[in-house]
Each structure stands twice: as structure tokens, then as C-alpha cells.
Amino acid sequence: MSKFWSSIVTRTEPYIPGEQINDPSIIKLNTNENPYPPSDSVENAIKDELGGNLKRYPSPTVDSLRETIAENYHVGKESIFVGNGSDEILGFSFMAFFEPGKTIRFPNISYSFYPVYAKLFNIPFDEVNVNSDFSLDPSAFFESDGGVIFPNPNAPTGILLSLSAVESIIVQNRNQVVIIDEAYIDFARETAVPLVAKYPNLLVIQTTSKSRSLAGLRVGYAIGHPDLIEGLNRIKNSFNSYTLDRLAIVGANAALLDKSYYEAITRKIIQTREWISKELTQLGFHVLPSQANFVFASHKKVTAINLYTLLKQNGILVRHFNQEPIDNYLRITIGSNTEMKLFMERLKRILRKNTHL
Ligand SMILES: *Cc1c(COP(=O)(O)O)cnc(C)c1O
């Protein structure tokens, strides 16, 4: 607290990101990063750019990257906004599309950045209870006062809401903006992007941090009606003309062009996820059906906080949320096959010692 703080700073409760540890001997399964490196083309593009024009500002409109994204998703360039990570786009979206005084809705089990933005911008919110199996009830989001936002697949559960259910929420909120945070959609079946052409109230936000192995480069993008994109640009251009630097622009562009490489590592992660889900179930875990690059699991006998601590002592970092009703669950990022074999070995040893199986 300081008497010099504005009322905004005083009321804000910042988001706390997962631990970032630089010890290479730690198996890091706590922040849903991709275990595989980015495509070689990314490093080459960045090296070329380093030899070029760093003394000049980057493009304020980032047309090259927006064109690549537009081609990938079969929409026009005017339907694309790019930002410094999807978190920045989420923040801009709360300001651009949600109104102080009009209550928005998001699930009570969801990305914990949403209440942070809502409080920052003075937007009232209802946290809609998820079902007992952690799935979402679409009708609970119908006819909101101020708009709707949710991740799909949901975080930290990994559960996917079907495209028809997503569409019903958009249809039942014709006069509000519905934001779908698709940070993990490449590990799932179906994106809502094709619905953008049909619904001017839909904004889909994606990121290169997870499926494109570029968490360190900070590039996210939004796909929506050109009027929504213009709204985001008005906010962005009131903060910073250049949210993406030259290296980020060329790196993300190269990643989005190398589809075959990313399809291959995504397939590998999905295979490992299915294998790990089966193994954990056999070890006495309740594992939610994940369509993301992580699993959310709870053990019958050993508490999540104990497992978190024991795993950490054994060089494995996972994520635990100290918040009901998920405080007995662990979120485990899917690492490489090698990492996950070590994870299983150490977990089995821990369980043998701490249960009487
Ligand atoms: C990781 C994540 C993001 C943030 O991604 P960045 O692009 O790295 O800022 C947004 N939403 C959800 C649900 C996430 O899990």
C-alpha cells in the first residue's frame, strides 16, 4: 500500500503465474508449455531479422503476420488482431467489449486471469457453476447482461465444450460479445473460428504459446468481425503502437507457415496425453477427459497437495490450485515422452511409499 497509488492500483489483485524455475534438471510440467522446440524455420527467421533492421520500428499494423494467420483460418486480414500474448488481447477485449455496470459471465472453474481483468476494469461478473463432472452447462450462459467469456477446452480441467453448444451460447447472446479463449484448441477436435463468418458477436482468441512452442516470444491473435477487430485496435493504439517487436513478428510468422512440423508434435502430445490418462487411471487417479496439453487428476488416497510436494522433492513440478472445489486436483502438463516416462516412474515410487497398495 502506498498513498501514491491510484484507486485502480489499490483495488487491483494481480494474477499470479505458475513458478518459472530455470534449473534444467527439473521436469517442468506446471505451465502448459510445449516440451518440443519451435520449428527450425523460427530460429532462421529471427536470425535473418537480427541481421536486418532492428534500428527501425516494427510495423504498427503487422500486416505480414496477419495475412499469414488470415490464410491459415480462411478469413480476411481485417478479421485478425495480433497482440503481445493472448493475455494482452484478453485484457484489451475486457476494455473494448465489456461495460462497467453490466454483469458478464464466466465459469467458476476457469482461467483465473478473468476475475483479475474484471476487477481492474470495474466490470461486475457472475461465476457460473460448472456441473459436478466439471463440464459446462451452455444454457447457464444464455442471455447474459454484459457478455460471456470462457476457455475452450476449459482450463484447468481440459474439458471441451462441443461446437454446437458453443454456437448455442453465441446465438443466445446476440447483443453481447462472446469471447472463446482457444489457447488449447489445437490439441482438441474443433475450433469455433468457422462461426466467425456467421456471428458478428463472436471473438475467438488463440496463442502461439502452447501448440506452437513459442511461450517465450509472446504472440497471440484474435479472429472476429472487422468491427470487433477495429475496437481492439482503438484500445491498442491508445496504449502502444508497437505491441509486437520485429523478432516476434517474423518468428510467429515462420511458425504459422510450418504446418507439418506442428501437426507432428501436436499428434505426439495427444498420444502421450492418452497414454498418461490411462496410466494415471490405473494408479487410482480420477482423470478428467482432456482435450488439451495437460491432464487434471485427483488421487483416491493421496491428497493433491501431498503429491505436489512429493513430486517437487523428486524433481517434478506440477500445478496445484489452492481453491475449492479443485484443491484435491493436480494439473499436469504433457511433457515429452521421455519426461513423462520419468514422471510415471517417480510417481509410482511415491505412491508405493505413501499408500499400501
Ligand atoms: C496460457 C493461456 C493463455 C495465455 O496465453 P499467452 O498467449 O501466453 O498470453 C490464455 N488463456 C488460457 C486459458 C491459457 O491457458
Coordinates of C-alpha atoms and ligand atoms in Angstrom, one line a residue:
M1 CA 0.0 0.0 0.0
S2 CA 1.2 3.5 -0.8
K3 CA -0.5 6.8 -0.6
F4 CA 0.8 7.5 -4.0
W5 CA -1.2 4.7 -5.6
S6 CA -4.2 5.5 -7.7
S7 CA -7.5 3.9 -6.8
I8 CA -7.0 1.5 -9.8
V9 CA -3.7 0.2 -8.4
T10 CA -5.2 0.0 -4.9
R11 CA -8.1 -2.2 -5.9
T12 CA -6.3 -4.5 -8.3
E13 CA -5.4 -8.1 -7.4
P14 CA -2.8 -9.2 -9.9
Y15 CA -2.7 -12.6 -11.5
I16 CA 0.0 -15.0 -10.2
P17 CA 1.6 -17.0 -12.9
G18 CA 3.0 -20.5 -12.4
E19 CA 6.5 -20.9 -10.9
Q20 CA 9.3 -20.4 -13.5
I21 CA 12.3 -22.3 -12.5
N22 CA 15.5 -22.3 -14.6
D23 CA 17.0 -25.4 -13.2
P24 CA 17.4 -27.7 -16.3
S25 CA 17.3 -30.9 -14.1
I26 CA 13.7 -30.1 -13.1
I27 CA 11.0 -31.7 -15.2
K28 CA 8.7 -28.7 -15.6
L29 CA 5.1 -29.8 -16.0
N30 CA 3.4 -26.7 -14.4
T31 CA 2.7 -24.0 -17.0
N32 CA 1.5 -26.0 -20.1
E33 CA 4.5 -25.1 -22.2
N34 CA 5.3 -27.3 -25.2
P35 CA 8.0 -29.8 -24.5
Y36 CA 9.2 -29.8 -28.1
P37 CA 11.3 -26.9 -29.6
P38 CA 9.8 -24.5 -32.2
S39 CA 10.3 -25.3 -35.9
D40 CA 13.9 -24.6 -37.2
S41 CA 12.3 -22.0 -39.5
V42 CA 11.5 -19.8 -36.5
E43 CA 15.2 -19.6 -35.4
N44 CA 16.2 -18.9 -39.0
A45 CA 13.7 -16.1 -39.5
I46 CA 14.7 -14.5 -36.2
K47 CA 18.4 -14.7 -37.2
D48 CA 17.7 -13.1 -40.5
E49 CA 15.8 -10.3 -38.8
L50 CA 18.6 -9.7 -36.4
G51 CA 20.9 -9.0 -39.3
G52 CA 18.4 -6.5 -40.6
N53 CA 16.5 -3.5 -39.4
L54 CA 16.4 -3.5 -35.6
K55 CA 17.0 0.2 -35.6
R56 CA 13.6 0.7 -37.2
Y57 CA 10.2 0.4 -35.5
P58 CA 8.3 -2.7 -36.5
S59 CA 5.1 -2.4 -38.5
P60 CA 2.3 -0.9 -36.3
T61 CA -0.3 -2.9 -38.3
V62 CA 1.7 -6.2 -38.6
D63 CA 0.2 -6.9 -42.0
S64 CA 2.6 -9.8 -42.9
L65 CA 1.7 -11.9 -39.8
R66 CA -2.0 -11.0 -40.0
E67 CA -2.0 -12.2 -43.7
T68 CA -0.5 -15.5 -42.7
I69 CA -3.0 -16.0 -39.9
A70 CA -5.9 -15.0 -42.2
E71 CA -4.8 -17.5 -44.8
N72 CA -4.5 -20.3 -42.2
Y73 CA -8.0 -19.7 -41.0
H74 CA -9.7 -18.8 -44.3
V75 CA -10.8 -15.3 -43.2
G76 CA -9.9 -11.8 -44.3
K77 CA -7.0 -9.9 -42.9
E78 CA -9.4 -7.3 -41.4
S79 CA -10.7 -10.1 -39.2
I80 CA -7.3 -10.6 -37.5
F81 CA -5.8 -8.8 -34.5
V82 CA -2.4 -9.7 -33.1
G83 CA -1.1 -9.0 -29.6
N84 CA 1.7 -9.5 -27.1
G85 CA 0.5 -12.9 -26.0
S86 CA -3.2 -13.7 -25.8
D87 CA -3.2 -12.3 -22.3
E88 CA -2.8 -8.8 -23.7
I89 CA -5.6 -9.4 -26.1
L90 CA -7.9 -10.7 -23.3
G91 CA -7.1 -7.5 -21.3
F92 CA -7.8 -5.3 -24.3
S93 CA -11.1 -7.3 -25.0
F94 CA -12.4 -6.7 -21.5
M95 CA -11.9 -3.0 -22.0
A96 CA -13.2 -2.9 -25.6
F97 CA -16.3 -5.1 -25.2
F98 CA -17.4 -5.3 -21.6
E99 CA -19.1 -2.5 -19.8
P100 CA -18.8 -1.4 -16.1
G101 CA -22.3 -1.8 -14.7
K102 CA -23.2 -4.8 -17.0
T103 CA -22.6 -8.2 -15.5
I104 CA -20.5 -10.6 -17.6
R105 CA -20.4 -14.4 -17.0
F106 CA -17.6 -16.9 -16.9
P107 CA -17.3 -20.4 -15.4
N108 CA -16.4 -20.6 -11.7
I109 CA -13.7 -23.1 -12.7
S110 CA -11.8 -21.3 -15.4
Y111 CA -8.7 -19.2 -16.3
S112 CA -8.0 -17.2 -13.1
F113 CA -7.0 -14.1 -15.2
Y114 CA -10.6 -13.3 -16.0
P115 CA -11.6 -12.0 -12.5
V116 CA -8.4 -10.0 -12.4
Y117 CA -9.3 -8.1 -15.6
A118 CA -12.9 -7.7 -14.5
K119 CA -11.8 -6.1 -11.2
L120 CA -9.2 -4.0 -13.0
F121 CA -11.8 -2.5 -15.4
N122 CA -14.7 -2.4 -12.8
I123 CA -16.8 -5.0 -14.7
P124 CA -19.2 -7.0 -12.5
F125 CA -19.1 -10.7 -13.1
D126 CA -21.1 -13.9 -12.3
E127 CA -19.1 -17.0 -11.9
V128 CA -21.3 -19.7 -13.3
N129 CA -21.0 -23.1 -11.5
V130 CA -19.7 -25.9 -13.6
N131 CA -21.6 -29.3 -13.5
S132 CA -20.5 -31.9 -10.9
D133 CA -18.3 -33.6 -13.6
F134 CA -16.7 -30.1 -14.3
S135 CA -18.4 -29.8 -17.7
L136 CA -20.1 -26.5 -18.7
D137 CA -23.9 -26.2 -19.0
P138 CA -24.3 -24.0 -22.1
S139 CA -27.8 -22.7 -21.1
A140 CA -26.3 -21.2 -17.9
F141 CA -24.6 -18.7 -20.2
F142 CA -27.7 -17.7 -22.3
E143 CA -29.0 -14.1 -22.3
S144 CA -26.2 -12.6 -20.3
D145 CA -26.4 -8.9 -19.4
G146 CA -22.9 -7.9 -20.3
G147 CA -21.2 -10.7 -22.3
V148 CA -19.6 -14.1 -21.9
I149 CA -16.0 -15.4 -21.8
F150 CA -14.7 -19.0 -21.3
P151 CA -11.8 -21.1 -22.4
N152 CA -12.5 -24.0 -24.8
P153 CA -11.1 -26.5 -23.9
N154 CA -11.6 -25.2 -20.4
A155 CA -8.6 -24.5 -18.1
P156 CA -7.6 -26.1 -15.8
T157 CA -10.0 -29.0 -16.5
G158 CA -9.1 -29.7 -20.1
I159 CA -12.8 -30.4 -20.9
L160 CA -14.0 -29.4 -24.4
L161 CA -17.5 -28.0 -25.0
S162 CA -19.0 -29.2 -28.3
L163 CA -19.1 -26.8 -31.2
S164 CA -23.0 -27.0 -31.2
A165 CA -23.1 -26.0 -27.5
V166 CA -20.6 -23.1 -28.2
E167 CA -22.9 -22.0 -31.1
S168 CA -26.0 -22.0 -28.8
I169 CA -24.2 -19.7 -26.4
I170 CA -23.3 -17.3 -29.2
V171 CA -26.9 -17.4 -30.6
Q172 CA -28.4 -16.7 -27.2
N173 CA -26.3 -13.6 -26.7
R174 CA -26.9 -11.7 -29.9
N175 CA -26.5 -8.3 -28.3
Q176 CA -23.4 -9.1 -26.3
V177 CA -19.9 -10.2 -27.2
V178 CA -19.0 -13.9 -26.6
I179 CA -15.2 -14.5 -26.3
I180 CA -13.9 -18.0 -26.7
D181 CA -10.3 -18.4 -25.4
E182 CA -9.0 -21.2 -27.5
A183 CA -5.5 -21.3 -26.0
Y184 CA -5.5 -25.2 -26.2
I185 CA -7.8 -25.7 -29.3
D186 CA -5.0 -27.3 -31.4
F187 CA -5.0 -30.3 -29.0
A188 CA -8.8 -30.7 -29.4
R189 CA -11.2 -31.6 -32.2
E190 CA -12.9 -28.4 -33.4
T191 CA -12.3 -24.7 -33.4
A192 CA -15.1 -22.1 -33.3
V193 CA -13.3 -20.0 -36.0
P194 CA -15.7 -21.0 -38.8
L195 CA -18.5 -19.5 -36.8
V196 CA -16.9 -16.0 -37.0
A197 CA -18.3 -15.5 -40.6
K198 CA -21.8 -16.1 -39.2
Y199 CA -21.8 -14.2 -35.9
P200 CA -20.6 -10.6 -35.5
N201 CA -20.7 -11.0 -31.7
L202 CA -18.0 -13.8 -31.6
L203 CA -14.4 -13.2 -30.8
V204 CA -12.0 -16.2 -30.9
I205 CA -8.6 -15.8 -29.2
Q206 CA -5.7 -18.1 -29.8
T207 CA -2.0 -18.1 -29.0
T208 CA 1.4 -19.4 -30.3
S209 CA 2.4 -20.1 -26.6
K210 CA 1.2 -23.7 -26.4
S211 CA 0.8 -25.6 -29.6
R212 CA 3.4 -23.5 -31.5
S213 CA 6.1 -23.8 -28.7
L214 CA 6.6 -20.1 -28.5
A215 CA 5.6 -19.1 -25.0
G216 CA 8.8 -17.1 -24.8
L217 CA 8.0 -15.0 -27.9
R218 CA 4.7 -13.6 -26.7
V219 CA 2.4 -13.7 -29.7
G220 CA -1.4 -14.2 -29.6
Y221 CA -4.1 -13.4 -32.1
A222 CA -7.9 -12.8 -32.2
I223 CA -10.3 -13.7 -35.0
G224 CA -13.6 -11.9 -35.2
H225 CA -15.8 -9.5 -37.2
P226 CA -13.8 -6.5 -38.6
D227 CA -15.8 -4.2 -36.3
L228 CA -14.6 -6.1 -33.2
I229 CA -11.1 -6.0 -34.6
E230 CA -11.4 -2.2 -35.0
G231 CA -12.5 -2.0 -31.4
L232 CA -9.4 -3.8 -30.3
N233 CA -7.2 -1.6 -32.5
R234 CA -8.7 1.5 -30.9
I235 CA -7.7 0.3 -27.4
K236 CA -4.3 -1.0 -28.5
N237 CA -3.4 2.3 -30.3
S238 CA -4.3 4.1 -27.1
F239 CA -1.6 2.2 -25.2
N240 CA 1.2 1.3 -27.5
S241 CA 1.6 1.4 -31.3
Y242 CA 4.1 -1.5 -31.3
T243 CA 3.0 -4.3 -29.1
L244 CA 4.9 -6.9 -31.2
D245 CA 8.6 -6.5 -31.8
R246 CA 10.3 -7.4 -35.1
L247 CA 11.7 -10.7 -33.8
A248 CA 8.2 -11.8 -32.5
I249 CA 6.6 -10.9 -35.8
V250 CA 8.9 -12.9 -38.0
G251 CA 9.2 -15.8 -35.6
A252 CA 5.5 -16.3 -35.2
N253 CA 5.0 -15.9 -39.0
A254 CA 7.6 -18.7 -39.6
A255 CA 5.9 -20.9 -37.0
L256 CA 2.4 -20.5 -38.6
L257 CA 3.8 -21.4 -42.0
D258 CA 5.4 -24.7 -40.9
K259 CA 2.1 -26.6 -40.5
S260 CA 3.6 -30.1 -41.0
Y261 CA 6.1 -29.8 -38.2
Y262 CA 3.5 -28.5 -35.7
E263 CA 0.9 -31.1 -36.7
A264 CA 3.5 -33.8 -36.0
I265 CA 4.4 -32.6 -32.5
T266 CA 0.8 -31.9 -31.7
R267 CA -0.1 -35.6 -32.6
K268 CA 2.8 -36.8 -30.4
I269 CA 1.5 -34.7 -27.4
I270 CA -2.1 -36.0 -27.9
Q271 CA -0.7 -39.6 -28.0
T272 CA 1.3 -39.1 -24.8
R273 CA -1.8 -37.5 -23.2
E274 CA -4.0 -40.5 -23.9
W275 CA -1.2 -42.9 -22.6
I276 CA -0.8 -40.8 -19.4
S277 CA -4.5 -40.6 -18.8
K278 CA -4.8 -44.4 -19.0
E279 CA -1.8 -44.9 -16.7
L280 CA -3.0 -42.5 -14.1
T281 CA -6.4 -44.1 -14.1
Q282 CA -4.8 -47.5 -13.4
L283 CA -2.9 -45.9 -10.5
G284 CA -6.1 -44.9 -8.8
F285 CA -6.5 -41.3 -10.2
H286 CA -9.7 -39.8 -11.3
V287 CA -8.6 -38.2 -14.6
L288 CA -10.9 -35.7 -16.4
P289 CA -11.3 -36.3 -20.2
S290 CA -8.7 -33.8 -21.5
Q291 CA -8.6 -32.2 -25.0
A292 CA -5.7 -30.0 -24.0
N293 CA -1.9 -30.5 -23.5
F294 CA -2.4 -31.2 -19.8
V295 CA -4.5 -33.5 -17.6
F296 CA -6.4 -32.7 -14.5
A297 CA -6.3 -35.5 -12.0
S298 CA -7.1 -36.4 -8.4
H299 CA -5.9 -39.4 -6.4
K300 CA -8.2 -41.6 -4.3
K301 CA -5.8 -41.9 -1.4
V302 CA -3.1 -39.3 -1.5
T303 CA -4.0 -35.6 -1.4
A304 CA -3.1 -33.3 -4.2
I305 CA -1.0 -31.0 -2.0
N306 CA 1.0 -34.0 -0.7
L307 CA 1.6 -35.3 -4.2
Y308 CA 2.6 -31.8 -5.3
T309 CA 5.2 -31.6 -2.6
L310 CA 6.5 -35.2 -3.0
L311 CA 6.8 -34.7 -6.8
K312 CA 8.7 -31.5 -6.2
Q313 CA 11.1 -33.2 -3.9
N314 CA 11.6 -35.7 -6.7
G315 CA 12.4 -33.0 -9.3
I316 CA 9.0 -32.7 -10.9
L317 CA 7.0 -29.5 -10.9
V318 CA 3.2 -29.7 -11.5
R319 CA 0.4 -27.1 -10.8
H320 CA -1.8 -27.2 -7.7
F321 CA -4.6 -24.6 -7.2
N322 CA -5.3 -24.0 -3.5
Q323 CA -9.0 -23.3 -4.2
E324 CA -12.2 -25.3 -3.6
P325 CA -13.5 -27.4 -5.3
I326 CA -10.4 -28.2 -7.2
D327 CA -7.9 -28.2 -4.3
N328 CA -7.6 -32.0 -4.5
Y329 CA -6.6 -32.0 -8.1
L330 CA -3.2 -31.6 -9.9
R331 CA -2.8 -30.1 -13.3
I332 CA -0.1 -32.0 -15.1
T333 CA 1.3 -30.6 -18.4
I334 CA 2.1 -33.2 -21.0
G335 CA 5.8 -33.2 -21.5
S336 CA 7.9 -35.2 -24.0
N337 CA 7.7 -38.9 -24.0
T338 CA 11.0 -39.2 -22.1
E339 CA 9.9 -36.7 -19.4
M340 CA 6.5 -38.5 -19.0
K341 CA 8.2 -41.9 -18.6
L342 CA 10.4 -40.4 -15.8
F343 CA 7.3 -38.8 -14.3
M344 CA 5.4 -42.1 -14.2
E345 CA 8.4 -43.9 -12.7
R346 CA 8.8 -41.4 -9.9
L347 CA 5.1 -41.1 -9.3
K348 CA 4.7 -44.9 -9.0
R349 CA 7.6 -44.9 -6.4
I350 CA 5.9 -42.1 -4.5
L351 CA 2.5 -43.9 -4.5
R352 CA 4.1 -47.2 -3.3
K353 CA 5.7 -45.5 -0.4
N354 CA 2.6 -43.4 0.6
T355 CA -0.2 -45.9 0.1
H356 CA -0.5 -49.6 1.0
L357 CA -1.3 -50.8 -2.5
Ligands
LIG1 C1 -1.9 -19.9 -21.5 C2 -3.2 -19.3 -21.5 C3 -3.4 -18.0 -22.0 C4 -2.3 -17.1 -22.3 O1 -1.5 -17.3 -23.3 P1 -0.4 -16.3 -23.8 O2 -0.7 -16.2 -25.2 O3 0.9 -16.9 -23.4 O4 -0.6 -15.0 -23.1 C5 -4.7 -17.6 -22.2 N1 -5.8 -18.3 -21.8 C6 -5.6 -19.5 -21.3 C7 -6.8 -20.3 -20.9 C8 -4.4 -20.1 -21.1 O5 -4.2 -21.2 -20.5

